[in-house]
Tab-separated table of N, CA and C in Angstrom:
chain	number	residue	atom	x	y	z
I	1	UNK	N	-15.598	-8.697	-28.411
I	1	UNK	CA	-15.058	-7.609	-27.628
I	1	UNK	C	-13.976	-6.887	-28.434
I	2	UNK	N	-13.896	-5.429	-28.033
I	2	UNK	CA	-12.914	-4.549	-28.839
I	2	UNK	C	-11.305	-5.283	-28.698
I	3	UNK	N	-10.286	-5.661	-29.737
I	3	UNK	CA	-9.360	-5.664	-29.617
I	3	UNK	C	-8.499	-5.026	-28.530
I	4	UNK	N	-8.776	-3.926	-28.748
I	4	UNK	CA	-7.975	-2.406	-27.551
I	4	UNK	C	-9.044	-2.097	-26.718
I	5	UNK	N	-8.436	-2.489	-25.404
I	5	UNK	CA	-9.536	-2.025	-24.396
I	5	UNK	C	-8.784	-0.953	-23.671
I	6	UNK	N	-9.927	0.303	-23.480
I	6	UNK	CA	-8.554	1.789	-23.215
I	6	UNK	C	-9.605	2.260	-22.162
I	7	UNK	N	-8.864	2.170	-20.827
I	7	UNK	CA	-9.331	3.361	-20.001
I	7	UNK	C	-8.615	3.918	-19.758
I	8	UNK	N	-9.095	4.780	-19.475
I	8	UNK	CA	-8.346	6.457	-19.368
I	8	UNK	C	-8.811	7.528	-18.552
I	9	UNK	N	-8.094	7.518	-17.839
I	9	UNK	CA	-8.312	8.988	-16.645
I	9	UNK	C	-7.368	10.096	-16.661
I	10	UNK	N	-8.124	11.289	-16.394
I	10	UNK	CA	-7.180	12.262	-16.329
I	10	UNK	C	-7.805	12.913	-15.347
I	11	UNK	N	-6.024	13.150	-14.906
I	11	UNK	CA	-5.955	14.172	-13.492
I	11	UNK	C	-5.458	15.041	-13.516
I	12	UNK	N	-5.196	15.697	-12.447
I	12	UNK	CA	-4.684	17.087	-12.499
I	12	UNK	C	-3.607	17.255	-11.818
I	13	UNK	N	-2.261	17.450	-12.104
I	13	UNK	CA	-1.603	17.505	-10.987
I	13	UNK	C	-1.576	18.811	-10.232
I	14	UNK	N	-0.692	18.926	-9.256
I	14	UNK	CA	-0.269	20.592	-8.910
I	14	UNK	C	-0.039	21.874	-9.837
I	15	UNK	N	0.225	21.265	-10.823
I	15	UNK	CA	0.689	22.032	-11.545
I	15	UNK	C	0.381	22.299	-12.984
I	16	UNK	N	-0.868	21.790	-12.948
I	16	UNK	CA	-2.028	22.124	-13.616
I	16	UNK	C	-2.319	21.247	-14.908
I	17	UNK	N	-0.863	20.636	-14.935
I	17	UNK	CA	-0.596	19.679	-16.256
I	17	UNK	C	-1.623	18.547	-15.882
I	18	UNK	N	-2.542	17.841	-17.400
I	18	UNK	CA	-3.260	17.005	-17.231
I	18	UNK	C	-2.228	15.560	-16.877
I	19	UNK	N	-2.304	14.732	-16.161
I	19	UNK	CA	-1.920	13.342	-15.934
I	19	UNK	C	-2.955	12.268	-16.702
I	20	UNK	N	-2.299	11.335	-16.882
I	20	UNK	CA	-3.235	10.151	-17.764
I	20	UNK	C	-2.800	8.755	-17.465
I	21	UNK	N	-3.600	8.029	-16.982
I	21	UNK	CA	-2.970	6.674	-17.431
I	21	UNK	C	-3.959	6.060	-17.945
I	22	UNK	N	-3.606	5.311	-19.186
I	22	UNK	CA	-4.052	4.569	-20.126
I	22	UNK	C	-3.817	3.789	-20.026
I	23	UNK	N	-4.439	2.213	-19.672
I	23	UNK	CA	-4.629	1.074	-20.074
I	23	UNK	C	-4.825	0.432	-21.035
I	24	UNK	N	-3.603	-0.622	-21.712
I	24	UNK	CA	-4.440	-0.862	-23.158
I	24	UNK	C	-4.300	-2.256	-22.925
I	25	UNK	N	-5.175	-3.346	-24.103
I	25	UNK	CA	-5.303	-4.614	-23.833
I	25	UNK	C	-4.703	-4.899	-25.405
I	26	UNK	N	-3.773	-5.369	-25.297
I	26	UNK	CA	-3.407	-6.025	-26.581
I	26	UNK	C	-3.768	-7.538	-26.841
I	27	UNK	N	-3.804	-8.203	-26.110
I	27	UNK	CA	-4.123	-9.450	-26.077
I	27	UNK	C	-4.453	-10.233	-24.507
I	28	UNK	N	-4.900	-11.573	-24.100
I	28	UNK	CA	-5.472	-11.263	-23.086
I	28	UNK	C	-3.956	-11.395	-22.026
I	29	UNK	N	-3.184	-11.927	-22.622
I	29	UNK	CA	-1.724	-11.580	-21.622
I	29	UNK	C	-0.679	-10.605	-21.941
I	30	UNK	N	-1.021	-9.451	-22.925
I	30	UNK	CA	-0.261	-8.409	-23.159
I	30	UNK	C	-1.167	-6.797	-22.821
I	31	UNK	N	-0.615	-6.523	-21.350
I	31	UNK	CA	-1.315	-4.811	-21.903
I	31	UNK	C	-0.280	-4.014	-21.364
I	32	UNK	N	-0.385	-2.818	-21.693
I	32	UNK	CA	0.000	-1.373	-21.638
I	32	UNK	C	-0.365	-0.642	-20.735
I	33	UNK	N	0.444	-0.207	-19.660
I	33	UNK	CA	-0.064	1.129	-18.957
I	33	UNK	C	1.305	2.087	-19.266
I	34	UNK	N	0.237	2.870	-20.175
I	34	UNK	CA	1.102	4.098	-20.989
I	34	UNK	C	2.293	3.749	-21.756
I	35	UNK	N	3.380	3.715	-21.367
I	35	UNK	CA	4.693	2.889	-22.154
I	35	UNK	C	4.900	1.807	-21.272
I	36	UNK	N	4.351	1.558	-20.449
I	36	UNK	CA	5.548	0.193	-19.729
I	36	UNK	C	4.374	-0.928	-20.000
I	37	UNK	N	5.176	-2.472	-20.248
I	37	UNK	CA	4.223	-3.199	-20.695
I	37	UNK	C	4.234	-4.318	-19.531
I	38	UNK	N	2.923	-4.720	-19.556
I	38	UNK	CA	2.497	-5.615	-18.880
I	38	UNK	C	2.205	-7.191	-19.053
I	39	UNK	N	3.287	-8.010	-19.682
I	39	UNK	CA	3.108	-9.334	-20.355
I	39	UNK	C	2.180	-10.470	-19.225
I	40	UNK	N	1.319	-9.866	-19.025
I	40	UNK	CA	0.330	-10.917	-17.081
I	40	UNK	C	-0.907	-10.192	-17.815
I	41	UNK	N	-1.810	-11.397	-17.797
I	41	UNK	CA	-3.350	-11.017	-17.036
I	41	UNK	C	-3.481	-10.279	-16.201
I	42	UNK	N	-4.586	-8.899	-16.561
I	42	UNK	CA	-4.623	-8.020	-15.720
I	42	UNK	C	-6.202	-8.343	-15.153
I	43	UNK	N	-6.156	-8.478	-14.372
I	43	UNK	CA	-7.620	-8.727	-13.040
I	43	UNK	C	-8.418	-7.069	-12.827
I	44	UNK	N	-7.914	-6.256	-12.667
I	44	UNK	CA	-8.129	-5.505	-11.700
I	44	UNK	C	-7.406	-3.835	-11.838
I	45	UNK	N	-8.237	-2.771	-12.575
I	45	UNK	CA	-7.389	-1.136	-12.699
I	45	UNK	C	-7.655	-0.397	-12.001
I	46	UNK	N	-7.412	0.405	-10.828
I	46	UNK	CA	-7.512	1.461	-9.840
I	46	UNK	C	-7.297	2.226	-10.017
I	47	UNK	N	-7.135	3.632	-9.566
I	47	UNK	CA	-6.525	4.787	-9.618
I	47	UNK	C	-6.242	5.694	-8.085
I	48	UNK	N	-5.632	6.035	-7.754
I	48	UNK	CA	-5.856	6.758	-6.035
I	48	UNK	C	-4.486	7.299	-5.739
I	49	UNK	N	-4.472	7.986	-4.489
I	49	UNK	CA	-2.967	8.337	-4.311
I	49	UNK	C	-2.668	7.705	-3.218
I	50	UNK	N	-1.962	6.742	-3.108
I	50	UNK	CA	-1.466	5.401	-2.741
I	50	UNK	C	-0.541	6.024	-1.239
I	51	UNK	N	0.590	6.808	-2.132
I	51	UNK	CA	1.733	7.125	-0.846
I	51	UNK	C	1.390	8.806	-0.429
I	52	UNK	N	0.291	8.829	-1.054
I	52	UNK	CA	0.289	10.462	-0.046
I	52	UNK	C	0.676	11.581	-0.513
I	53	UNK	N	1.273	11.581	-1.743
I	53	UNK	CA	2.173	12.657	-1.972
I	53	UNK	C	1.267	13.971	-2.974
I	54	UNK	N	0.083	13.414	-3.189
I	54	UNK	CA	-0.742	14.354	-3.455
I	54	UNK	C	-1.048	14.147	-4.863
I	55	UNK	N	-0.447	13.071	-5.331
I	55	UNK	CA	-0.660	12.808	-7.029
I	55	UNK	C	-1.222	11.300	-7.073
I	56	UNK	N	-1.973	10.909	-8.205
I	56	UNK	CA	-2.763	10.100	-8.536
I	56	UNK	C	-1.781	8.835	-8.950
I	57	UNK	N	-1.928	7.764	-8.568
I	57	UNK	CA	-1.264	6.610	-8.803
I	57	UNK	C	-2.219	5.251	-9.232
I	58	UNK	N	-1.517	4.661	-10.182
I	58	UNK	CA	-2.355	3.481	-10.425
I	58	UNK	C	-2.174	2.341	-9.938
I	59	UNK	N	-3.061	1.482	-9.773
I	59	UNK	CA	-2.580	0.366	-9.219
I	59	UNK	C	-3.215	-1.034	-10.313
I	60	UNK	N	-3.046	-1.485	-10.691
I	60	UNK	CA	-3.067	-2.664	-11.928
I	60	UNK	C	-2.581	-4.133	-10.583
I	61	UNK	N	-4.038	-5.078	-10.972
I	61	UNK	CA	-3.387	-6.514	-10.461
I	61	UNK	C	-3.655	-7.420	-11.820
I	62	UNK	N	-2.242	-7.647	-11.422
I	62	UNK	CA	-1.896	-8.322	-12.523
I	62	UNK	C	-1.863	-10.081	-12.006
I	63	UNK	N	-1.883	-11.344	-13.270
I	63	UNK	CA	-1.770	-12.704	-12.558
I	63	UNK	C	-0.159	-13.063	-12.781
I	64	UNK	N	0.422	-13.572	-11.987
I	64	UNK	CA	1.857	-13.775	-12.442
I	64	UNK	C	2.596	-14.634	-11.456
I	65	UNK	N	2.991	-15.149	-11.735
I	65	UNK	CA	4.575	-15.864	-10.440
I	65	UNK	C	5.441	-15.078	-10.131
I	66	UNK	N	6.311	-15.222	-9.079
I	66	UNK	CA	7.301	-14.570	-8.619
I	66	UNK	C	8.309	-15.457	-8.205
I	67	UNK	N	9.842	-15.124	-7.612
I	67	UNK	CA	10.880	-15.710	-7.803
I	67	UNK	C	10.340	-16.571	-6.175
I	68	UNK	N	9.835	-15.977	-5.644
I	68	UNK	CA	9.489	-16.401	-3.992
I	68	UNK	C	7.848	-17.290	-4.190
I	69	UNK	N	7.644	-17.201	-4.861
I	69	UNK	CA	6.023	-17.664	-5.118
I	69	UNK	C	5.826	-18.194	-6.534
I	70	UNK	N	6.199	-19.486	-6.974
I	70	UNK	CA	6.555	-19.341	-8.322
I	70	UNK	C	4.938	-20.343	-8.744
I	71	UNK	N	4.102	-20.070	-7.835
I	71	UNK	CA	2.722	-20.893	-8.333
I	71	UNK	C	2.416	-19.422	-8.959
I	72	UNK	N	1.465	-19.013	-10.025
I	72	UNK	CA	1.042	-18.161	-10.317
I	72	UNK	C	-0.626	-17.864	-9.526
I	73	UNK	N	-0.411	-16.224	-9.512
I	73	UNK	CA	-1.127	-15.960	-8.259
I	73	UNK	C	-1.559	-14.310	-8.493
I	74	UNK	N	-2.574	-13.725	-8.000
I	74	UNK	CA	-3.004	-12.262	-8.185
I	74	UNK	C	-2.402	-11.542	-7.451
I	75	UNK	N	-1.321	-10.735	-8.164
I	75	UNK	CA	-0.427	-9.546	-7.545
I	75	UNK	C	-0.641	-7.869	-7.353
I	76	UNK	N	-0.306	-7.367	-6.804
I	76	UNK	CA	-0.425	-5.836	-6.868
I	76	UNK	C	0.217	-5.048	-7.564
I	77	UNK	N	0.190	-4.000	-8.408
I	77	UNK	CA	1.648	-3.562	-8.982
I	77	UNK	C	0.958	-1.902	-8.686
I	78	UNK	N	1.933	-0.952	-8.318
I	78	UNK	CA	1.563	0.131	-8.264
I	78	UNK	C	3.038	1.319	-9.136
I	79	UNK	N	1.934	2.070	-9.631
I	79	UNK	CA	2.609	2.622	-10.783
I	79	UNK	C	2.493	4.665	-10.425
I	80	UNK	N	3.483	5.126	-10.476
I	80	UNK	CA	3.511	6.609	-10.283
I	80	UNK	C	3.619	6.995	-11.928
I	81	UNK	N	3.253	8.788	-12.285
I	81	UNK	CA	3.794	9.018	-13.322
I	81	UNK	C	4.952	10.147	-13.044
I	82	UNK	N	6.043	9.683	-14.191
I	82	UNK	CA	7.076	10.818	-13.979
I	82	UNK	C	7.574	10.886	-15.159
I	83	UNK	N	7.232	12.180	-15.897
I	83	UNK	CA	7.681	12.645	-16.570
I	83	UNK	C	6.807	12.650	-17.630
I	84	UNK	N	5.181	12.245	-17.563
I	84	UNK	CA	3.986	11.567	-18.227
I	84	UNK	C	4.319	9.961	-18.259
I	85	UNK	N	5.609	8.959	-18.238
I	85	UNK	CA	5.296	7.840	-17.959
I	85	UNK	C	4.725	6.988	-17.066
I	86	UNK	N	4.645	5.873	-17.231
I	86	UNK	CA	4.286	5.541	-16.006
I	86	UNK	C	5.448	4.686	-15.421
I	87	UNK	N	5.704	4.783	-13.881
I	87	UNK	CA	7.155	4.059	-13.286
I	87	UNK	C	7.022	3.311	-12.391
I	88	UNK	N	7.628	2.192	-11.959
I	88	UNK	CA	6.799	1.568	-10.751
I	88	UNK	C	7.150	2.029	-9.844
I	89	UNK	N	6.753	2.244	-8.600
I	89	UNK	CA	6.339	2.363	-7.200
I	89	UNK	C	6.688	1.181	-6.396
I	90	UNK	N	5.846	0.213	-6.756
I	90	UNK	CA	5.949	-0.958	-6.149
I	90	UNK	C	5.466	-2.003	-6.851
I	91	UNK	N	6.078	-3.509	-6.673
I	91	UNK	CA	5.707	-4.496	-7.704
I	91	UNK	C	5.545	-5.152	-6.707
I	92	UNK	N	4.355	-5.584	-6.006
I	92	UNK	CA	4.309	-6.674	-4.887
I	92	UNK	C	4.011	-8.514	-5.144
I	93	UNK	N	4.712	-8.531	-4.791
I	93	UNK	CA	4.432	-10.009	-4.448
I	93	UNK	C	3.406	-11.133	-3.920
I	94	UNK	N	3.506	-10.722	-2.434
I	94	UNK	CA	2.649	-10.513	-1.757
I	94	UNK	C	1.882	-9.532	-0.652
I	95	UNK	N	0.598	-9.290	-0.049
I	95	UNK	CA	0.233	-8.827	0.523
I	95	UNK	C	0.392	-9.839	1.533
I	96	UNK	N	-0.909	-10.060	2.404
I	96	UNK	CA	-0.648	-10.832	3.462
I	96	UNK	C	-1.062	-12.238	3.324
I	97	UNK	N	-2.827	-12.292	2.788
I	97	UNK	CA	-2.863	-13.472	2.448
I	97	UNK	C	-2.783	-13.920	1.334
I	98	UNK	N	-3.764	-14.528	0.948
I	98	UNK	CA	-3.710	-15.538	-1.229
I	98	UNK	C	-4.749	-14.149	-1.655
I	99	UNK	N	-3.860	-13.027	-2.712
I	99	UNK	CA	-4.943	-11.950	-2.766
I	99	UNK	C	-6.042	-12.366	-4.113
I	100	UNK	N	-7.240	-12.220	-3.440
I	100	UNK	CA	-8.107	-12.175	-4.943
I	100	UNK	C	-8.700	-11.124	-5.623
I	101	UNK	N	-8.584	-9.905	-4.656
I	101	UNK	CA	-9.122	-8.776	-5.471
I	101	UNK	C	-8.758	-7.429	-4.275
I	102	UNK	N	-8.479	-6.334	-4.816
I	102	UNK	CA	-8.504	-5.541	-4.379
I	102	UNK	C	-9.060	-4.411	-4.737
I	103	UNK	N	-9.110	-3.086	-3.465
I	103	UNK	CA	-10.018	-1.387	-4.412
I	103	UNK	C	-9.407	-0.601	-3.650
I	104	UNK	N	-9.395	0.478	-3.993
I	104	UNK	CA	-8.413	1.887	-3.481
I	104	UNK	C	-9.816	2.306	-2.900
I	105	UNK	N	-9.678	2.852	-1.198
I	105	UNK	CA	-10.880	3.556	-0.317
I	105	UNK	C	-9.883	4.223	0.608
I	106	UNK	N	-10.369	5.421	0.906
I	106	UNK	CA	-9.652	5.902	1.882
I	106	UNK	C	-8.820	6.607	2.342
I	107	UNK	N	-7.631	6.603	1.000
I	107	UNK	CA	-6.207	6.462	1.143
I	107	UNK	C	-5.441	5.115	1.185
I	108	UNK	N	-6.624	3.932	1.273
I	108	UNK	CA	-5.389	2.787	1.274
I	108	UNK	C	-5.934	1.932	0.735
I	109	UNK	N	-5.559	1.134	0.169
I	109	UNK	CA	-5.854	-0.322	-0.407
I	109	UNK	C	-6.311	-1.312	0.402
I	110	UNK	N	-8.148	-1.344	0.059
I	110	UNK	CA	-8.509	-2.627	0.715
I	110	UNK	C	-8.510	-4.251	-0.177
I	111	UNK	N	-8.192	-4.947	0.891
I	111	UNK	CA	-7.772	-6.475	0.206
I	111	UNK	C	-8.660	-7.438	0.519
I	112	UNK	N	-9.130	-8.080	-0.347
I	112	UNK	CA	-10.060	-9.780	-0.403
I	112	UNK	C	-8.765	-10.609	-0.784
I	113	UNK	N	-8.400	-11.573	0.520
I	113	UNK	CA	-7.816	-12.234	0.511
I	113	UNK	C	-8.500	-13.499	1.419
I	114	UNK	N	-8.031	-14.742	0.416
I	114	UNK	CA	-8.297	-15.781	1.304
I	114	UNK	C	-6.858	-16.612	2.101
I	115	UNK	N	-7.214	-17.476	2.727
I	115	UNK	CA	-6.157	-18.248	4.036
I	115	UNK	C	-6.194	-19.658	3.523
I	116	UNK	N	-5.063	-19.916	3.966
I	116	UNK	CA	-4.938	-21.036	3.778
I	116	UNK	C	-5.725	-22.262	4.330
I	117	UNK	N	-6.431	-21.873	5.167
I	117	UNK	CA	-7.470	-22.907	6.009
I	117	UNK	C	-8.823	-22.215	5.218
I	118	UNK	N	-8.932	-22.195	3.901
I	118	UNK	CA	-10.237	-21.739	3.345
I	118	UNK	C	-11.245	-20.964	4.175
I	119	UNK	N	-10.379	-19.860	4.551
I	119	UNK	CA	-11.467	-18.839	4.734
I	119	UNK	C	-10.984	-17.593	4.284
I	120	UNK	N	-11.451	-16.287	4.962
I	120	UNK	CA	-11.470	-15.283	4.181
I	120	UNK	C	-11.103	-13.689	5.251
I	121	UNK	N	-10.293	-12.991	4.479
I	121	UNK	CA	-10.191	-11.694	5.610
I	121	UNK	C	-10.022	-10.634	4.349
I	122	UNK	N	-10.831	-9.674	5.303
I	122	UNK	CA	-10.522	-8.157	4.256
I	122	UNK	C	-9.728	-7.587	5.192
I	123	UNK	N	-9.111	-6.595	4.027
I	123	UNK	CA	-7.872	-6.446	5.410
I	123	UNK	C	-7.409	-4.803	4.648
I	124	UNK	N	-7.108	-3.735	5.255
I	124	UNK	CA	-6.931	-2.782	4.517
I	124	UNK	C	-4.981	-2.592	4.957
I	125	UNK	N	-4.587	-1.784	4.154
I	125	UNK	CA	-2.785	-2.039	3.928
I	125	UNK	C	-3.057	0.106	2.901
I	126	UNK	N	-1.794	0.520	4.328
I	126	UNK	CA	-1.587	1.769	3.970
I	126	UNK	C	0.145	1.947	3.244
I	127	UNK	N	0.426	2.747	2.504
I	127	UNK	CA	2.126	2.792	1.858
I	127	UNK	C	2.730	3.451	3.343
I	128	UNK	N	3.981	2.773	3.031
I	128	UNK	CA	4.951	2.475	4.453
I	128	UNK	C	6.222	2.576	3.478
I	129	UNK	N	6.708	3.755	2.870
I	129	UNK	CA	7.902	4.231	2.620
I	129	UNK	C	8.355	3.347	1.254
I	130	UNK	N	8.409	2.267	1.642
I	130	UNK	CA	8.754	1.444	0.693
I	130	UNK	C	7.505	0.701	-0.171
I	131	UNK	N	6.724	0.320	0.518
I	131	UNK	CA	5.556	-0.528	0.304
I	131	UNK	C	4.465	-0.528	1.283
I	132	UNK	N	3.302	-1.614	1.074
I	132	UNK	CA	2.090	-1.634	1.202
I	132	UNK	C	2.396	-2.237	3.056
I	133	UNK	N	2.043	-1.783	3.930
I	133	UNK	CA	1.847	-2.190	5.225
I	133	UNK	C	0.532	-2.407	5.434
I	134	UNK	N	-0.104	-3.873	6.290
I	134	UNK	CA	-0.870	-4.590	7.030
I	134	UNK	C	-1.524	-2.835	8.119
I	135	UNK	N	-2.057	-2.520	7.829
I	135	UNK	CA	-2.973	-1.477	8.841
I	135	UNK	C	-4.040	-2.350	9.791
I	136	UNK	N	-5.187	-2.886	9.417
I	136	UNK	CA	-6.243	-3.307	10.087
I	136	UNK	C	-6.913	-4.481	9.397
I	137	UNK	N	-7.818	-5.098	10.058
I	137	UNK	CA	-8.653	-6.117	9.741
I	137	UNK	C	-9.513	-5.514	9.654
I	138	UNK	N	-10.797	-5.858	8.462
I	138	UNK	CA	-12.388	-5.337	8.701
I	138	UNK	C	-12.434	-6.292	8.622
I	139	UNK	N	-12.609	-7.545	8.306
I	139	UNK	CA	-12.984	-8.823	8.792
I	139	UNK	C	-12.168	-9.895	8.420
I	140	UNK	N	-12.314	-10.983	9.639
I	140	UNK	CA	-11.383	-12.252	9.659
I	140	UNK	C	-11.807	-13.047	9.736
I	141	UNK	N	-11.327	-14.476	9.172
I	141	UNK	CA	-12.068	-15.535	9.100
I	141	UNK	C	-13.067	-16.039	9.358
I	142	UNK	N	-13.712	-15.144	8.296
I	142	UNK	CA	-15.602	-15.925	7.836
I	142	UNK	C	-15.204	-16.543	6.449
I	143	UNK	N	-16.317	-17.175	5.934
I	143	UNK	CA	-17.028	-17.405	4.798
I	143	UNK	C	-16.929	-16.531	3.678
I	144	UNK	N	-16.609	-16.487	2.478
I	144	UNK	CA	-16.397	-16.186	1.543
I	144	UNK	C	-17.146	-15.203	0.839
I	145	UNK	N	-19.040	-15.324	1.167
I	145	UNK	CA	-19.887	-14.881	0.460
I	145	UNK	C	-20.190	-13.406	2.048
I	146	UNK	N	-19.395	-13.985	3.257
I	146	UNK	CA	-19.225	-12.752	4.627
I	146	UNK	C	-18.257	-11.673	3.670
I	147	UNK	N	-17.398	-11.988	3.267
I	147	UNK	CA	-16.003	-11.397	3.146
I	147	UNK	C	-16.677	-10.232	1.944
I	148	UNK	N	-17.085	-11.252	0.852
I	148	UNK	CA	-17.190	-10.295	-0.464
I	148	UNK	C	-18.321	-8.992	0.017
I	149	UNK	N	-19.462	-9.605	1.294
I	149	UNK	CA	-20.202	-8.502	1.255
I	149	UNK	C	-19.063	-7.060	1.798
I	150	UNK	N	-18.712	-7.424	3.112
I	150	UNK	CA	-17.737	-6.478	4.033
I	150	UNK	C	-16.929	-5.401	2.918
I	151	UNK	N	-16.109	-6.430	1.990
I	151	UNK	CA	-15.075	-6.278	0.738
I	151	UNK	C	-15.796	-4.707	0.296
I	152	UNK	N	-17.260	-5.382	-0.743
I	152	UNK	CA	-17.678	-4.181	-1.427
I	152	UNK	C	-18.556	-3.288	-0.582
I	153	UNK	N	-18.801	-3.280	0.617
I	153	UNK	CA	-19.306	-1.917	1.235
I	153	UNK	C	-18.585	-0.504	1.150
């Protein structure tokens, strides 16, 4: 596999200037989105406009511990650009349940998360000023191979 793994999108903002975020893979626990670096396994690259404001935002899950969660675990990180960098938005922790994958639909971020009693809920989560808010269930505790179908419809 290529050393540098680069995706790249470009958008448009209001104002006609192209936007970009670039993903790069330096190694499998070092990557790049644009200048800010990402020392975590990245799972997972999105793109969507997260809080509404009419511009394209990325969202990167990254694997990592946290000061509240110090088992390592699949996180959310959401990234705005300002100024062509990229800045965070939000560095989440957690969502609601153990997240294993997520996709931008909608306007909001739907989540494959499993429970602690081994099962499974997709669950979609809209931006709430600060961060990602619990909106709805599309499905709750089924089976795993229930969840992933619901997940990718």
């Amino acid at each position: 596999m290529n050393r540098w793994l680069v995706l790249v999108l470009w958008l448009f903002c209001t104002d006609g200037e192209a936007q970009t975020f670039e993903l790069r893979k330096e190694h499998d626990s070092l990557y790049w989105l644009n200048d800010w670096r990402l020392p975590y396994p990245v799972y997972q690259f999105q793109t969507g406009d997260v809080d509404g404001d009419g511009k394209e935002d990325a969202m990167v899950g990254v694997i990592k511990s946290t000061r509240f969660y110090p088992e390592k675990g699949r996180r959310l990180f959401i990234f705005k650009q300002v100024n062509k960098k990229a800045r965070p938005l939000w560095l989440g922790s957690k969502l609601g349940g153990i997240l294993e994958d997520f996709r931008y639909i909608d306007g909001k971020i739907r989540a494959l998360e499993s429970t602690t009693d081994s099962l499974y809920v997709v669950s979609d989560y809209k931006w709430d000023s600060f961060g990602m808010k619990f909106d709805h269930y599309i499905v709750k505790g089924v089976d795993k191979e229930t969840a992933i179908k619901s997940f990718s419809q």
